[in-house]
PDB file of C-alpha atoms in Angstrom:
ATOM      1  CA  MET R   1     118.381  82.351  73.482  1.00  0.00           C
ATOM      2  CA  LEU R   2     119.049  80.381  75.921  1.00  0.00           C
ATOM      3  CA  LEU R   3     116.156  80.559  77.779  1.00  0.00           C
ATOM      4  CA  ASP R   4     112.439  80.098  77.049  1.00  0.00           C
ATOM      5  CA  GLY R   5     110.346  82.408  79.935  1.00  0.00           C
ATOM      6  CA  ILE R   6     109.984  82.066  83.601  1.00  0.00           C
ATOM      7  CA  ASN R   7     109.383  78.491  84.898  1.00  0.00           C
ATOM      8  CA  HIS R   8     107.598  79.649  88.121  1.00  0.00           C
ATOM      9  CA  ILE R   9     107.360  82.778  90.479  1.00  0.00           C
ATOM     10  CA  ALA R  10     107.457  81.816  94.797  1.00  0.00           C
ATOM     11  CA  LEU R  11     105.655  83.610  97.319  1.00  0.00           C
ATOM     12  CA  VAL R  12     103.989  83.629 100.382  1.00  0.00           C
ATOM     13  CA  SER R  13     100.446  83.491 101.578  1.00  0.00           C
ATOM     14  CA  ARG R  14      98.923  83.946 104.320  1.00  0.00           C
ATOM     15  CA  ASP R  15      95.760  82.830 102.452  1.00  0.00           C
ATOM     16  CA  ILE R  16      95.555  80.087  99.835  1.00  0.00           C
ATOM     17  CA  GLU R  17      91.359  79.816  99.083  1.00  0.00           C
ATOM     18  CA  ARG R  18      91.237  83.166  98.863  1.00  0.00           C
ATOM     19  CA  LEU R  19      94.147  83.141  96.470  1.00  0.00           C
ATOM     20  CA  ARG R  20      93.480  80.407  94.188  1.00  0.00           C
ATOM     21  CA  ASP R  21      89.860  81.841  93.833  1.00  0.00           C
ATOM     22  CA  PHE R  22      91.168  85.051  92.573  1.00  0.00           C
ATOM     23  CA  TYR R  23      92.878  83.656  90.061  1.00  0.00           C
ATOM     24  CA  ARG R  24      91.543  80.938  88.548  1.00  0.00           C
ATOM     25  CA  GLU R  25      88.594  82.951  88.403  1.00  0.00           C
ATOM     26  CA  VAL R  26      91.084  85.852  86.553  1.00  0.00           C
ATOM     27  CA  PHE R  27      93.199  84.763  85.226  1.00  0.00           C
ATOM     28  CA  GLU R  28      91.588  80.765  83.833  1.00  0.00           C
ATOM     29  CA  ALA R  29      94.076  79.874  85.984  1.00  0.00           C
ATOM     30  CA  GLU R  30      94.482  75.841  86.599  1.00  0.00           C
ATOM     31  CA  VAL R  31      94.852  74.987  90.173  1.00  0.00           C
ATOM     32  CA  GLY R  32      96.906  72.108  91.832  1.00  0.00           C
ATOM     33  CA  PRO R  33      96.114  70.174  95.034  1.00  0.00           C
ATOM     34  CA  THR R  34      97.322  72.174  98.330  1.00  0.00           C
ATOM     35  CA  GLU R  35     100.652  69.624  99.508  1.00  0.00           C
ATOM     36  CA  PRO R  36     102.480  69.932 102.760  1.00  0.00           C
ATOM     37  CA  HIS R  37     105.808  71.634 102.044  1.00  0.00           C
ATOM     38  CA  GLY R  38     109.215  71.829 103.861  1.00  0.00           C
ATOM     39  CA  VAL R  39     110.210  70.114 107.285  1.00  0.00           C
ATOM     40  CA  LYS R  40     107.533  71.740 109.659  1.00  0.00           C
ATOM     41  CA  ASP R  41     104.414  71.178 109.944  1.00  0.00           C
ATOM     42  CA  GLY R  42     101.788  73.978 108.739  1.00  0.00           C
ATOM     43  CA  GLU R  43     104.395  75.063 105.092  1.00  0.00           C
ATOM     44  CA  THR R  44     102.061  73.907 102.461  1.00  0.00           C
ATOM     45  CA  MET R  45     102.596  74.743  98.549  1.00  0.00           C
ATOM     46  CA  THR R  46     100.130  74.884  95.678  1.00  0.00           C
ATOM     47  CA  MET R  47     100.775  75.271  92.412  1.00  0.00           C
ATOM     48  CA  ILE R  48      99.272  77.473  90.788  1.00  0.00           C
ATOM     49  CA  ARG R  49      99.649  77.334  86.163  1.00  0.00           C
ATOM     50  CA  ILE R  50      99.089  80.572  84.748  1.00  0.00           C
ATOM     51  CA  GLY R  51     100.522  80.181  81.742  1.00  0.00           C
ATOM     52  CA  PRO R  52     101.676  77.491  79.081  1.00  0.00           C
ATOM     53  CA  HIS R  53     104.981  76.517  81.222  1.00  0.00           C
ATOM     54  CA  THR R  54     104.650  79.367  84.329  1.00  0.00           C
ATOM     55  CA  GLU R  55     103.568  78.821  87.450  1.00  0.00           C
ATOM     56  CA  LEU R  56     103.088  80.171  90.775  1.00  0.00           C
ATOM     57  CA  ASN R  57     104.496  78.161  93.262  1.00  0.00           C
ATOM     58  CA  VAL R  58     102.139  79.591  96.829  1.00  0.00           C
ATOM     59  CA  VAL R  59     103.518  78.427 100.282  1.00  0.00           C
ATOM     60  CA  THR R  60     101.972  79.069 103.559  1.00  0.00           C
ATOM     61  CA  ILE R  61     103.460  78.714 106.567  1.00  0.00           C
ATOM     62  CA  GLU R  62     102.026  79.208 110.273  1.00  0.00           C
ATOM     63  CA  GLY R  63     102.809  82.553 111.694  1.00  0.00           C
ATOM     64  CA  ASN R  64     105.094  83.502 108.849  1.00  0.00           C
ATOM     65  CA  PRO R  65     104.594  87.684 109.013  1.00  0.00           C
ATOM     66  CA  GLU R  66     105.258  88.675 105.101  1.00  0.00           C
ATOM     67  CA  PRO R  67     102.282  88.233 103.849  1.00  0.00           C
ATOM     68  CA  ASP R  68     101.022  91.211 105.813  1.00  0.00           C
ATOM     69  CA  ARG R  69     103.990  93.281 104.517  1.00  0.00           C
ATOM     70  CA  GLN R  70     103.080  95.992 102.589  1.00  0.00           C
ATOM     71  CA  THR R  71     105.421  98.681 101.012  1.00  0.00           C
ATOM     72  CA  PRO R  72     105.274 101.064  98.049  1.00  0.00           C
ATOM     73  CA  MET R  73     106.694 100.315  94.862  1.00  0.00           C
ATOM     74  CA  TRP R  74     110.057 100.106  94.592  1.00  0.00           C
ATOM     75  CA  GLY R  75     110.630  99.528  97.816  1.00  0.00           C
ATOM     76  CA  ARG R  76     109.851  95.571  97.833  1.00  0.00           C
ATOM     77  CA  GLY R  77     113.309  94.111  97.712  1.00  0.00           C
ATOM     78  CA  ARG R  78     114.728  92.754  95.383  1.00  0.00           C
ATOM     79  CA  LEU R  79     111.319  91.011  93.507  1.00  0.00           C
ATOM     80  CA  ASP R  80     108.779  94.122  93.247  1.00  0.00           C
ATOM     81  CA  HIS R  81     106.665  92.983  90.929  1.00  0.00           C
ATOM     82  CA  PHE R  82     105.059  90.492  88.764  1.00  0.00           C
ATOM     83  CA  GLY R  83     103.915  91.138  84.022  1.00  0.00           C
ATOM     84  CA  LEU R  84     101.964  88.496  83.025  1.00  0.00           C
ATOM     85  CA  GLN R  85     101.701  88.437  79.045  1.00  0.00           C
ATOM     86  CA  ALA R  86      97.806  88.200  77.659  1.00  0.00           C
ATOM     87  CA  ALA R  87      97.454  86.090  74.631  1.00  0.00           C
ATOM     88  CA  SER R  88      95.241  88.069  73.025  1.00  0.00           C
ATOM     89  CA  ALA R  89      93.780  91.880  72.542  1.00  0.00           C
ATOM     90  CA  GLU R  90      90.709  90.540  73.619  1.00  0.00           C
ATOM     91  CA  SER R  91      92.407  88.293  76.899  1.00  0.00           C
ATOM     92  CA  PHE R  92      94.106  91.463  78.022  1.00  0.00           C
ATOM     93  CA  GLU R  93      90.281  93.338  78.079  1.00  0.00           C
ATOM     94  CA  ILE R  94      88.867  90.445  79.871  1.00  0.00           C
ATOM     95  CA  ILE R  95      90.872  90.020  82.155  1.00  0.00           C
ATOM     96  CA  ARG R  96      91.452  93.821  82.583  1.00  0.00           C
ATOM     97  CA  ARG R  97      87.069  94.120  82.925  1.00  0.00           C
ATOM     98  CA  ARG R  98      87.670  91.267  86.062  1.00  0.00           C
ATOM     99  CA  LEU R  99      90.373  93.192  88.360  1.00  0.00           C
ATOM    100  CA  VAL R 100      88.205  96.004  87.939  1.00  0.00           C
ATOM    101  CA  ASP R 101      85.404  94.124  88.769  1.00  0.00           C
ATOM    102  CA  ARG R 102      87.093  92.399  92.000  1.00  0.00           C
ATOM    103  CA  GLY R 103      88.346  95.322  93.357  1.00  0.00           C
ATOM    104  CA  ALA R 104      91.903  94.676  92.649  1.00  0.00           C
ATOM    105  CA  SER R 105      92.251  97.370  89.314  1.00  0.00           C
ATOM    106  CA  ASP R 106      91.385 100.548  88.609  1.00  0.00           C
ATOM    107  CA  GLY R 107      91.289  99.911  84.928  1.00  0.00           C
ATOM    108  CA  THR R 108      94.080 101.954  83.998  1.00  0.00           C
ATOM    109  CA  VAL R 109      95.667 101.110  80.664  1.00  0.00           C
ATOM    110  CA  ASN R 110      98.576 102.531  80.536  1.00  0.00           C
ATOM    111  CA  ASP R 111     100.986 103.054  77.363  1.00  0.00           C
ATOM    112  CA  PHE R 112     104.214 102.227  77.039  1.00  0.00           C
ATOM    113  CA  GLY R 113     104.991 102.536  73.733  1.00  0.00           C
ATOM    114  CA  ALA R 114     105.003  98.510  72.978  1.00  0.00           C
ATOM    115  CA  VAL R 115     102.941  97.369  74.938  1.00  0.00           C
ATOM    116  CA  LEU R 116      99.748  97.914  77.146  1.00  0.00           C
ATOM    117  CA  SER R 117      99.411  97.641  80.490  1.00  0.00           C
ATOM    118  CA  VAL R 118      97.500  97.168  83.612  1.00  0.00           C
ATOM    119  CA  PHE R 119      98.351  96.454  86.908  1.00  0.00           C
ATOM    120  CA  PHE R 120      96.454  94.725  89.615  1.00  0.00           C
ATOM    121  CA  ARG R 121      97.064  93.494  93.063  1.00  0.00           C
ATOM    122  CA  ASP R 122      96.441  90.052  94.310  1.00  0.00           C
ATOM    123  CA  PRO R 123      94.291  89.359  97.415  1.00  0.00           C
ATOM    124  CA  ASP R 124      97.518  89.334  99.243  1.00  0.00           C
ATOM    125  CA  GLY R 125      98.560  92.675  97.898  1.00  0.00           C
ATOM    126  CA  LEU R 126     101.262  91.599  95.873  1.00  0.00           C
ATOM    127  CA  GLU R 127     101.514  93.553  93.170  1.00  0.00           C
ATOM    128  CA  GLY R 128     101.067  92.109  89.294  1.00  0.00           C
ATOM    129  CA  GLU R 129     100.744  93.578  86.150  1.00  0.00           C
ATOM    130  CA  VAL R 130      99.392  92.517  82.401  1.00  0.00           C
ATOM    131  CA  LEU R 131     100.654  93.810  79.561  1.00  0.00           C
ATOM    132  CA  ILE R 132     100.236  92.620  75.724  1.00  0.00           C
ATOM    133  CA  GLY R 133     101.913  93.819  72.542  1.00  0.00           C
ATOM    134  CA  LYS R 134     100.648  96.447  70.860  1.00  0.00           C
TER     135      LYS R 134
END
């Protein structure tokens, strides 16, 4: 293969403090500073490192209604949800418990044959999935 994974996923948030706390507390993510971004006032970007070479690039834009729009699975446009690879079975279980404790998941573990997964919604309603190979 010519690729080595995903470098970043860009998303829009209404509340960066709430979102960065969620990813830091649940996934032990490294959160960079929030800095001005783009050419308009009221736009910022925060990089949240969620893996060895993967980030969420979170943009806030004053007045942008997208973070409030919620639709059911497969009706969300080109990016429906994202899957995160747990580092180990132990990490998977720690993350699953943290998601349940925060009310971000009901904790149901899905058995997809080669992998186990648990779905969650972050504070902005973006659906994610954490997976671990069997």
